[in-house]
Amino acid sequence: MMIKFILLFAAASFYFFINTAIAFPEHHPVPGGTVVIELSSADTPQPRAFYKKQKVAVHKYDDAWYAMIGISLNTKPGRYEVNYQFDDKKQYHHSFVIKNKTYKAQYLTVKNKRKVNPTAEDMKRIVKERQIKKAAKNTWSDQTVHSDFIRPVDGRISSIFGLRRFFNQQARRPHSGLDIAAPQGTPVKAIADARVIETGDFFFSGNMIYLDHGQGVISLYAHLYKTHVKPGQLIKQGDIIGEVGETGRVTGPHLHLSLLLNRTAVDPDHWLPAVKAQ
Ligand SMILES: [Zn+2]
């Protein structure tokens, strides 16, 4: 059963949903969250929507079109806008408020010191890989997003999204995904239908796969032992795309899952069905 809440902010109204099997992301207007905002009724043409000049995912649900906007971790609390337009080019906008959220710190010890303090040679590789990652993140395809995601692996959540990270006592970028601990070789499933964007062996992420779910919604699977897919391949939700491993900068075998929207990493947990009671 779906519970629907209505919030009013000035002229803008928007809806969010809580559902036991999430067929739609939860509305979390915080840094690292996803904003779900109603744009227009479903009888209008599909609107094109933009946040900070980036195209955002638009999804039809029940009787309306919704924008699903990724809010970056470094966003300051305050009022923001989504702009949208139909075929007639007239611009419309809704505003929404981003609230504050404080993320905890996490201290990790990595045995391979080069993964924390790369050599000059490693840096050359890292710089090259940044370009590949950037290109993968910029992927946009127009197909409809099927947001009724499944969990890629069953297992204990070993690290949540957004933690402020310290590796061997040194501050590094916050955690951009969700870590699920599982033994090496555990099959990893695609969270939704997709096209494979990129696969490869990366310095920090180890063996990694990028999947395009449409409209800038991209999932990323890192530290894999093996990858079973190739760029360009079309896959179905639940297909085995790789195996859990401990490649790259890790403290043990786990899957790192990131979810990107409008080129921004958001908390995947707001999109995934709840973990079943053990
Ligand atoms: Zn991770």
PDB file of C-alpha atoms and ligand atoms in Angstrom:
ATOM      1  CA  MET A   1       0.000   0.000   0.000  1.00  0.00           C
ATOM      2  CA  MET A   2       1.251   3.435  -0.874  1.00  0.00           C
ATOM      3  CA  ILE A   3       1.194   6.362   1.471  1.00  0.00           C
ATOM      4  CA  LYS A   4       1.194   9.703  -0.220  1.00  0.00           C
ATOM      5  CA  PHE A   5       2.245  12.925   1.427  1.00  0.00           C
ATOM      6  CA  ILE A   6       1.762  16.345   0.010  1.00  0.00           C
ATOM      7  CA  LEU A   7       4.141  19.167   0.839  1.00  0.00           C
ATOM      8  CA  LEU A   8       3.633  22.728  -0.194  1.00  0.00           C
ATOM      9  CA  PHE A   9       6.497  25.131  -0.778  1.00  0.00           C
ATOM     10  CA  ALA A  10       5.351  28.506  -2.105  1.00  0.00           C
ATOM     11  CA  ALA A  11       3.764  27.845  -5.482  1.00  0.00           C
ATOM     12  CA  ALA A  12       5.414  24.484  -5.895  1.00  0.00           C
ATOM     13  CA  SER A  13       3.776  21.317  -4.771  1.00  0.00           C
ATOM     14  CA  PHE A  14       5.356  17.910  -4.923  1.00  0.00           C
ATOM     15  CA  TYR A  15       4.734  14.361  -3.889  1.00  0.00           C
ATOM     16  CA  PHE A  16       6.800  11.567  -2.544  1.00  0.00           C
ATOM     17  CA  PHE A  17       6.059   7.955  -1.980  1.00  0.00           C
ATOM     18  CA  ILE A  18       6.848   5.319   0.548  1.00  0.00           C
ATOM     19  CA  ASN A  19       6.294   1.837  -0.684  1.00  0.00           C
ATOM     20  CA  THR A  20       7.524  -1.497   0.654  1.00  0.00           C
ATOM     21  CA  ALA A  21       8.759  -2.470  -2.810  1.00  0.00           C
ATOM     22  CA  ILE A  22      10.056   0.841  -4.068  1.00  0.00           C
ATOM     23  CA  ALA A  23       8.908   1.515  -7.594  1.00  0.00           C
ATOM     24  CA  PHE A  24      10.031   5.070  -7.271  1.00  0.00           C
ATOM     25  CA  PRO A  25      12.887   6.712  -5.348  1.00  0.00           C
ATOM     26  CA  GLU A  26      12.180   8.252  -1.963  1.00  0.00           C
ATOM     27  CA  HIS A  27      12.167  12.039  -1.813  1.00  0.00           C
ATOM     28  CA  HIS A  28      15.184  13.123   0.269  1.00  0.00           C
ATOM     29  CA  PRO A  29      15.851  16.860  -0.145  1.00  0.00           C
ATOM     30  CA  VAL A  30      19.332  16.760   1.460  1.00  0.00           C
ATOM     31  CA  PRO A  31      22.926  16.742   0.171  1.00  0.00           C
ATOM     32  CA  GLY A  32      23.433  13.274  -1.338  1.00  0.00           C
ATOM     33  CA  GLY A  33      19.682  12.723  -1.654  1.00  0.00           C
ATOM     34  CA  THR A  34      17.231  12.539  -4.532  1.00  0.00           C
ATOM     35  CA  VAL A  35      14.584  15.222  -4.990  1.00  0.00           C
ATOM     36  CA  VAL A  36      11.362  13.913  -6.539  1.00  0.00           C
ATOM     37  CA  ILE A  37       9.220  16.757  -7.784  1.00  0.00           C
ATOM     38  CA  GLU A  38       5.994  16.807  -9.769  1.00  0.00           C
ATOM     39  CA  LEU A  39       6.260  18.840 -12.961  1.00  0.00           C
ATOM     40  CA  SER A  40       2.982  18.401 -14.825  1.00  0.00           C
ATOM     41  CA  SER A  41       0.045  16.085 -15.351  1.00  0.00           C
ATOM     42  CA  ALA A  42       0.588  12.970 -17.444  1.00  0.00           C
ATOM     43  CA  ASP A  43      -1.549  14.288 -20.317  1.00  0.00           C
ATOM     44  CA  THR A  44       1.124  16.873 -21.224  1.00  0.00           C
ATOM     45  CA  PRO A  45       4.003  15.909 -23.517  1.00  0.00           C
ATOM     46  CA  GLN A  46       7.085  14.666 -21.643  1.00  0.00           C
ATOM     47  CA  PRO A  47       8.793  17.758 -20.182  1.00  0.00           C
ATOM     48  CA  ARG A  48      12.544  18.300 -20.415  1.00  0.00           C
ATOM     49  CA  ALA A  49      13.911  19.340 -17.037  1.00  0.00           C
ATOM     50  CA  PHE A  50      17.146  20.945 -15.863  1.00  0.00           C
ATOM     51  CA  TYR A  51      18.824  21.503 -12.494  1.00  0.00           C
ATOM     52  CA  LYS A  52      21.922  23.744 -12.384  1.00  0.00           C
ATOM     53  CA  LYS A  53      21.825  23.607 -16.215  1.00  0.00           C
ATOM     54  CA  GLN A  54      22.168  19.802 -16.192  1.00  0.00           C
ATOM     55  CA  LYS A  55      19.475  17.673 -17.785  1.00  0.00           C
ATOM     56  CA  VAL A  56      17.638  15.600 -15.171  1.00  0.00           C
ATOM     57  CA  ALA A  57      15.649  12.363 -15.348  1.00  0.00           C
ATOM     58  CA  VAL A  58      11.914  12.705 -15.964  1.00  0.00           C
ATOM     59  CA  HIS A  59       9.574   9.840 -15.187  1.00  0.00           C
ATOM     60  CA  LYS A  60       5.848   9.255 -15.621  1.00  0.00           C
ATOM     61  CA  TYR A  61       4.197   7.778 -12.560  1.00  0.00           C
ATOM     62  CA  ASP A  62       0.438   7.300 -12.153  1.00  0.00           C
ATOM     63  CA  ASP A  63      -1.037  10.573 -13.352  1.00  0.00           C
ATOM     64  CA  ALA A  64       1.935  12.930 -13.516  1.00  0.00           C
ATOM     65  CA  TRP A  65       5.449  13.612 -14.814  1.00  0.00           C
ATOM     66  CA  TYR A  66       8.123  13.812 -12.122  1.00  0.00           C
ATOM     67  CA  ALA A  67      11.704  15.055 -12.169  1.00  0.00           C
ATOM     68  CA  MET A  68      14.214  12.959 -10.210  1.00  0.00           C
ATOM     69  CA  ILE A  69      17.124  15.190  -9.271  1.00  0.00           C
ATOM     70  CA  GLY A  70      20.449  14.136  -7.773  1.00  0.00           C
ATOM     71  CA  ILE A  71      21.682  16.560  -5.081  1.00  0.00           C
ATOM     72  CA  SER A  72      25.453  16.555  -4.633  1.00  0.00           C
ATOM     73  CA  LEU A  73      27.048  16.055  -1.224  1.00  0.00           C
ATOM     74  CA  ASN A  74      28.576  19.540  -1.293  1.00  0.00           C
ATOM     75  CA  THR A  75      25.221  21.323  -1.796  1.00  0.00           C
ATOM     76  CA  LYS A  76      24.548  24.059   0.782  1.00  0.00           C
ATOM     77  CA  PRO A  77      21.130  24.053   2.452  1.00  0.00           C
ATOM     78  CA  GLY A  78      18.748  26.524   0.795  1.00  0.00           C
ATOM     79  CA  ARG A  79      16.212  27.026  -1.963  1.00  0.00           C
ATOM     80  CA  TYR A  80      16.913  25.619  -5.439  1.00  0.00           C
ATOM     81  CA  GLU A  81      15.029  25.426  -8.713  1.00  0.00           C
ATOM     82  CA  VAL A  82      14.183  22.879 -11.348  1.00  0.00           C
ATOM     83  CA  ASN A  83      13.493  24.424 -14.765  1.00  0.00           C
ATOM     84  CA  TYR A  84      11.453  22.618 -17.371  1.00  0.00           C
ATOM     85  CA  GLN A  85       9.882  23.090 -20.751  1.00  0.00           C
ATOM     86  CA  PHE A  86       7.602  21.410 -23.238  1.00  0.00           C
ATOM     87  CA  ASP A  87       7.767  21.584 -27.023  1.00  0.00           C
ATOM     88  CA  ASP A  88       6.664  25.248 -27.057  1.00  0.00           C
ATOM     89  CA  LYS A  89       9.978  26.303 -25.405  1.00  0.00           C
ATOM     90  CA  LYS A  90       8.237  28.350 -22.709  1.00  0.00           C
ATOM     91  CA  GLN A  91      10.224  27.994 -19.461  1.00  0.00           C
ATOM     92  CA  TYR A  92       8.598  26.897 -16.203  1.00  0.00           C
ATOM     93  CA  HIS A  93      10.121  26.318 -12.809  1.00  0.00           C
ATOM     94  CA  HIS A  94       9.433  24.848  -9.398  1.00  0.00           C
ATOM     95  CA  SER A  95      11.486  25.565  -6.337  1.00  0.00           C
ATOM     96  CA  PHE A  96      12.423  23.193  -3.535  1.00  0.00           C
ATOM     97  CA  VAL A  97      14.333  23.455  -0.281  1.00  0.00           C
ATOM     98  CA  ILE A  98      17.464  21.430   0.507  1.00  0.00           C
ATOM     99  CA  LYS A  99      17.849  20.764   4.207  1.00  0.00           C
ATOM    100  CA  ASN A 100      21.053  20.149   6.110  1.00  0.00           C
ATOM    101  CA  LYS A 101      22.432  16.664   6.645  1.00  0.00           C
ATOM    102  CA  THR A 102      25.593  15.793   8.537  1.00  0.00           C
ATOM    103  CA  TYR A 103      27.412  12.614   7.602  1.00  0.00           C
ATOM    104  CA  LYS A 104      29.583  10.696  10.050  1.00  0.00           C
ATOM    105  CA  ALA A 105      33.303  10.096   9.662  1.00  0.00           C
ATOM    106  CA  GLN A 106      34.781   6.680   8.900  1.00  0.00           C
ATOM    107  CA  TYR A 107      38.396   5.683   9.559  1.00  0.00           C
ATOM    108  CA  LEU A 108      39.845   2.863   7.457  1.00  0.00           C
ATOM    109  CA  THR A 109      43.223   1.197   7.326  1.00  0.00           C
ATOM    110  CA  VAL A 110      44.355   0.102   3.881  1.00  0.00           C
ATOM    111  CA  LYS A 111      47.342  -2.265   3.798  1.00  0.00           C
ATOM    112  CA  ASN A 112      48.442  -1.327   0.271  1.00  0.00           C
ATOM    113  CA  LYS A 113      49.826   2.162   1.018  1.00  0.00           C
ATOM    114  CA  ARG A 114      50.049   3.053  -2.700  1.00  0.00           C
ATOM    115  CA  LYS A 115      46.235   3.000  -2.828  1.00  0.00           C
ATOM    116  CA  VAL A 116      46.264   5.892  -0.349  1.00  0.00           C
ATOM    117  CA  ASN A 117      49.442   7.680  -1.476  1.00  0.00           C
ATOM    118  CA  PRO A 118      49.904   6.827  -5.173  1.00  0.00           C
ATOM    119  CA  THR A 119      53.330   7.090  -6.820  1.00  0.00           C
ATOM    120  CA  ALA A 120      53.990   9.468  -9.739  1.00  0.00           C
ATOM    121  CA  GLU A 121      53.515   6.508 -12.088  1.00  0.00           C
ATOM    122  CA  ASP A 122      50.190   5.643 -10.437  1.00  0.00           C
ATOM    123  CA  MET A 123      49.090   9.280 -10.808  1.00  0.00           C
ATOM    124  CA  LYS A 124      49.506   9.074 -14.599  1.00  0.00           C
ATOM    125  CA  ARG A 125      47.145   6.112 -14.627  1.00  0.00           C
ATOM    126  CA  ILE A 126      44.690   7.833 -12.241  1.00  0.00           C
ATOM    127  CA  VAL A 127      44.534  10.958 -14.432  1.00  0.00           C
ATOM    128  CA  LYS A 128      43.763   8.832 -17.529  1.00  0.00           C
ATOM    129  CA  GLU A 129      41.100   6.907 -15.643  1.00  0.00           C
ATOM    130  CA  ARG A 130      39.438  10.145 -14.500  1.00  0.00           C
ATOM    131  CA  GLN A 131      38.727  10.963 -18.160  1.00  0.00           C
ATOM    132  CA  ILE A 132      37.143   7.546 -18.755  1.00  0.00           C
ATOM    133  CA  LYS A 133      35.038   7.921 -15.603  1.00  0.00           C
ATOM    134  CA  LYS A 134      33.962  11.428 -16.610  1.00  0.00           C
ATOM    135  CA  ALA A 135      32.876  10.259 -20.067  1.00  0.00           C
ATOM    136  CA  ALA A 136      30.919   7.368 -18.512  1.00  0.00           C
ATOM    137  CA  LYS A 137      29.185   9.755 -16.080  1.00  0.00           C
ATOM    138  CA  ASN A 138      28.169  12.062 -18.941  1.00  0.00           C
ATOM    139  CA  THR A 139      26.188   9.337 -20.694  1.00  0.00           C
ATOM    140  CA  TRP A 140      22.624  10.300 -21.565  1.00  0.00           C
ATOM    141  CA  SER A 141      20.059   8.159 -23.345  1.00  0.00           C
ATOM    142  CA  ASP A 142      16.379   8.971 -23.674  1.00  0.00           C
ATOM    143  CA  GLN A 143      14.854   5.653 -22.727  1.00  0.00           C
ATOM    144  CA  THR A 144      12.396   5.403 -19.841  1.00  0.00           C
ATOM    145  CA  VAL A 145      13.948   4.695 -16.450  1.00  0.00           C
ATOM    146  CA  HIS A 146      12.586   1.571 -14.787  1.00  0.00           C
ATOM    147  CA  SER A 147      13.260   2.592 -11.211  1.00  0.00           C
ATOM    148  CA  ASP A 148      11.914  -0.517  -9.479  1.00  0.00           C
ATOM    149  CA  PHE A 149      15.480  -1.518  -8.684  1.00  0.00           C
ATOM    150  CA  ILE A 150      16.592  -4.732  -7.019  1.00  0.00           C
ATOM    151  CA  ARG A 151      19.564  -5.168  -4.675  1.00  0.00           C
ATOM    152  CA  PRO A 152      22.652  -6.316  -6.617  1.00  0.00           C
ATOM    153  CA  VAL A 153      23.922  -8.608  -3.853  1.00  0.00           C
ATOM    154  CA  ASP A 154      22.453  -9.887  -0.583  1.00  0.00           C
ATOM    155  CA  GLY A 155      24.780  -9.105   2.270  1.00  0.00           C
ATOM    156  CA  ARG A 156      25.645  -6.931   5.214  1.00  0.00           C
ATOM    157  CA  ILE A 157      25.959  -3.203   4.530  1.00  0.00           C
ATOM    158  CA  SER A 158      29.586  -2.578   5.491  1.00  0.00           C
ATOM    159  CA  SER A 159      29.647   1.141   4.682  1.00  0.00           C
ATOM    160  CA  ILE A 160      26.857   3.601   3.957  1.00  0.00           C
ATOM    161  CA  PHE A 161      26.808   6.471   1.484  1.00  0.00           C
ATOM    162  CA  GLY A 162      28.262   9.881   2.335  1.00  0.00           C
ATOM    163  CA  LEU A 163      30.651   8.981   5.173  1.00  0.00           C
ATOM    164  CA  ARG A 164      33.544  11.445   5.475  1.00  0.00           C
ATOM    165  CA  ARG A 165      36.497   9.191   4.908  1.00  0.00           C
ATOM    166  CA  PHE A 166      39.962   8.912   6.354  1.00  0.00           C
ATOM    167  CA  PHE A 167      42.301   6.299   4.887  1.00  0.00           C
ATOM    168  CA  ASN A 168      45.359   5.569   7.075  1.00  0.00           C
ATOM    169  CA  GLN A 169      44.490   8.786   8.990  1.00  0.00           C
ATOM    170  CA  GLN A 170      44.401  10.925   5.838  1.00  0.00           C
ATOM    171  CA  ALA A 171      41.243  12.734   4.695  1.00  0.00           C
ATOM    172  CA  ARG A 172      39.900  11.599   1.310  1.00  0.00           C
ATOM    173  CA  ARG A 173      36.692  12.208  -0.655  1.00  0.00           C
ATOM    174  CA  PRO A 174      33.436  11.121   1.028  1.00  0.00           C
ATOM    175  CA  HIS A 175      32.049   7.684   0.290  1.00  0.00           C
ATOM    176  CA  SER A 176      30.189   7.904  -3.025  1.00  0.00           C
ATOM    177  CA  GLY A 177      28.182   4.691  -2.732  1.00  0.00           C
ATOM    178  CA  LEU A 178      26.983   1.805  -0.653  1.00  0.00           C
ATOM    179  CA  ASP A 179      29.235  -1.124   0.313  1.00  0.00           C
ATOM    180  CA  ILE A 180      27.770  -4.600   0.626  1.00  0.00           C
ATOM    181  CA  ALA A 181      30.102  -7.204   2.132  1.00  0.00           C
ATOM    182  CA  ALA A 182      30.020 -10.634   0.483  1.00  0.00           C
ATOM    183  CA  PRO A 183      32.564 -13.386  -0.211  1.00  0.00           C
ATOM    184  CA  GLN A 184      34.730 -13.177  -3.323  1.00  0.00           C
ATOM    185  CA  GLY A 185      32.942 -14.753  -6.290  1.00  0.00           C
ATOM    186  CA  THR A 186      29.399 -13.894  -5.112  1.00  0.00           C
ATOM    187  CA  PRO A 187      27.330 -13.109  -8.251  1.00  0.00           C
ATOM    188  CA  VAL A 188      26.470  -9.421  -8.780  1.00  0.00           C
ATOM    189  CA  LYS A 189      23.110  -8.655 -10.424  1.00  0.00           C
ATOM    190  CA  ALA A 190      22.147  -5.635 -12.523  1.00  0.00           C
ATOM    191  CA  ILE A 191      19.756  -3.479 -10.461  1.00  0.00           C
ATOM    192  CA  ALA A 192      17.650  -2.697 -13.555  1.00  0.00           C
ATOM    193  CA  ASP A 193      17.543  -3.140 -17.336  1.00  0.00           C
ATOM    194  CA  ALA A 194      20.506  -1.339 -18.866  1.00  0.00           C
ATOM    195  CA  ARG A 195      23.107  -0.893 -21.535  1.00  0.00           C
ATOM    196  CA  VAL A 196      26.724  -1.426 -20.454  1.00  0.00           C
ATOM    197  CA  ILE A 197      28.612   1.866 -20.781  1.00  0.00           C
ATOM    198  CA  GLU A 198      32.097   0.913 -19.660  1.00  0.00           C
ATOM    199  CA  THR A 199      34.060  -1.842 -17.962  1.00  0.00           C
ATOM    200  CA  GLY A 200      37.700  -1.940 -16.914  1.00  0.00           C
ATOM    201  CA  ASP A 201      40.333  -2.202 -14.224  1.00  0.00           C
ATOM    202  CA  PHE A 202      40.730   1.094 -12.364  1.00  0.00           C
ATOM    203  CA  PHE A 203      43.380   2.087  -9.801  1.00  0.00           C
ATOM    204  CA  PHE A 204      41.006   2.901  -6.924  1.00  0.00           C
ATOM    205  CA  SER A 205      37.808   1.155  -8.026  1.00  0.00           C
ATOM    206  CA  GLY A 206      39.375  -2.107  -9.211  1.00  0.00           C
ATOM    207  CA  ASN A 207      37.339  -4.007 -11.802  1.00  0.00           C
ATOM    208  CA  MET A 208      34.329  -1.838 -12.462  1.00  0.00           C
ATOM    209  CA  ILE A 209      31.151  -1.750 -14.567  1.00  0.00           C
ATOM    210  CA  TYR A 210      29.037   1.292 -15.500  1.00  0.00           C
ATOM    211  CA  LEU A 211      25.409   0.673 -16.524  1.00  0.00           C
ATOM    212  CA  ASP A 212      23.112   3.160 -18.272  1.00  0.00           C
ATOM    213  CA  HIS A 213      19.469   2.911 -17.162  1.00  0.00           C
ATOM    214  CA  GLY A 214      18.319   5.894 -19.219  1.00  0.00           C
ATOM    215  CA  GLN A 215      17.923   9.646 -18.587  1.00  0.00           C
ATOM    216  CA  GLY A 216      21.271  10.027 -16.843  1.00  0.00           C
ATOM    217  CA  VAL A 217      20.506   7.319 -14.250  1.00  0.00           C
ATOM    218  CA  ILE A 218      23.721   5.298 -14.072  1.00  0.00           C
ATOM    219  CA  SER A 219      24.793   2.531 -11.703  1.00  0.00           C
ATOM    220  CA  LEU A 220      28.394   1.609 -11.014  1.00  0.00           C
ATOM    221  CA  TYR A 221      29.749  -1.629  -9.522  1.00  0.00           C
ATOM    222  CA  ALA A 222      33.315  -1.559  -8.187  1.00  0.00           C
ATOM    223  CA  HIS A 223      36.028  -3.802  -6.669  1.00  0.00           C
ATOM    224  CA  LEU A 224      34.781  -6.797  -8.689  1.00  0.00           C
ATOM    225  CA  TYR A 225      36.738 -10.044  -8.895  1.00  0.00           C
ATOM    226  CA  LYS A 226      35.436 -10.644 -12.422  1.00  0.00           C
ATOM    227  CA  THR A 227      33.267  -8.775 -14.927  1.00  0.00           C
ATOM    228  CA  HIS A 228      30.963 -10.756 -17.234  1.00  0.00           C
ATOM    229  CA  VAL A 229      29.749  -8.014 -19.586  1.00  0.00           C
ATOM    230  CA  LYS A 230      31.125  -5.851 -22.400  1.00  0.00           C
ATOM    231  CA  PRO A 231      30.499  -2.187 -23.323  1.00  0.00           C
ATOM    232  CA  GLY A 232      27.438  -1.804 -25.561  1.00  0.00           C
ATOM    233  CA  GLN A 233      25.793  -4.999 -24.308  1.00  0.00           C
ATOM    234  CA  LEU A 234      22.088  -4.824 -23.404  1.00  0.00           C
ATOM    235  CA  ILE A 235      21.188  -6.524 -20.148  1.00  0.00           C
ATOM    236  CA  LYS A 236      18.064  -7.251 -18.134  1.00  0.00           C
ATOM    237  CA  GLN A 237      17.377  -6.597 -14.480  1.00  0.00           C
ATOM    238  CA  GLY A 238      18.815  -9.465 -12.426  1.00  0.00           C
ATOM    239  CA  ASP A 239      21.355 -10.570 -15.061  1.00  0.00           C
ATOM    240  CA  ILE A 240      24.682 -11.588 -13.503  1.00  0.00           C
ATOM    241  CA  ILE A 241      27.170  -8.921 -14.597  1.00  0.00           C
ATOM    242  CA  GLY A 242      30.166  -9.842 -12.432  1.00  0.00           C
ATOM    243  CA  GLU A 243      31.441 -11.276  -9.168  1.00  0.00           C
ATOM    244  CA  VAL A 244      32.247  -9.645  -5.830  1.00  0.00           C
ATOM    245  CA  GLY A 245      35.965  -9.137  -5.241  1.00  0.00           C
ATOM    246  CA  GLU A 246      38.542  -7.022  -3.447  1.00  0.00           C
ATOM    247  CA  THR A 247      40.286  -5.224  -6.305  1.00  0.00           C
ATOM    248  CA  GLY A 248      41.360  -1.558  -6.014  1.00  0.00           C
ATOM    249  CA  ARG A 249      41.389   0.381  -2.732  1.00  0.00           C
ATOM    250  CA  VAL A 250      39.681  -1.990  -0.293  1.00  0.00           C
ATOM    251  CA  THR A 251      39.894  -3.440   3.183  1.00  0.00           C
ATOM    252  CA  GLY A 252      38.141  -6.708   2.240  1.00  0.00           C
ATOM    253  CA  PRO A 253      35.809  -8.300  -0.350  1.00  0.00           C
ATOM    254  CA  HIS A 254      32.649  -6.271  -0.981  1.00  0.00           C
ATOM    255  CA  LEU A 255      30.579  -4.703  -3.708  1.00  0.00           C
ATOM    256  CA  HIS A 256      30.657  -0.925  -3.961  1.00  0.00           C
ATOM    257  CA  LEU A 257      27.462   0.298  -5.651  1.00  0.00           C
ATOM    258  CA  SER A 258      27.168   3.908  -6.764  1.00  0.00           C
ATOM    259  CA  LEU A 259      24.116   5.537  -8.295  1.00  0.00           C
ATOM    260  CA  LEU A 260      24.500   8.630 -10.437  1.00  0.00           C
ATOM    261  CA  LEU A 261      21.779  11.053 -11.479  1.00  0.00           C
ATOM    262  CA  ASN A 262      22.508  14.201 -13.477  1.00  0.00           C
ATOM    263  CA  ARG A 263      26.239  13.287 -13.107  1.00  0.00           C
ATOM    264  CA  THR A 264      25.870  13.332  -9.314  1.00  0.00           C
ATOM    265  CA  ALA A 265      26.360  10.424  -6.894  1.00  0.00           C
ATOM    266  CA  VAL A 266      23.335   9.988  -4.621  1.00  0.00           C
ATOM    267  CA  ASP A 267      22.519   7.582  -1.810  1.00  0.00           C
ATOM    268  CA  PRO A 268      21.523   4.319  -3.593  1.00  0.00           C
ATOM    269  CA  ASP A 269      19.611   3.230  -0.502  1.00  0.00           C
ATOM    270  CA  HIS A 270      16.809   5.709  -1.312  1.00  0.00           C
ATOM    271  CA  TRP A 271      16.208   3.756  -4.528  1.00  0.00           C
ATOM    272  CA  LEU A 272      16.621   0.162  -3.370  1.00  0.00           C
ATOM    273  CA  PRO A 273      14.002  -2.048  -1.743  1.00  0.00           C
ATOM    274  CA  ALA A 274      14.401  -2.478   2.014  1.00  0.00           C
ATOM    275  CA  VAL A 275      16.685  -5.285   3.196  1.00  0.00           C
ATOM    276  CA  LYS A 276      14.654  -8.336   4.205  1.00  0.00           C
ATOM    277  CA  ALA A 277      14.798  -9.234   7.900  1.00  0.00           C
ATOM    278  CA  GLN A 278      17.410 -11.964   8.427  1.00  0.00           C
TER     279      GLN A 278
HETATM  280 ZN    ZN B   1      32.411   1.845  -1.340  1.00  0.00          ZN
END
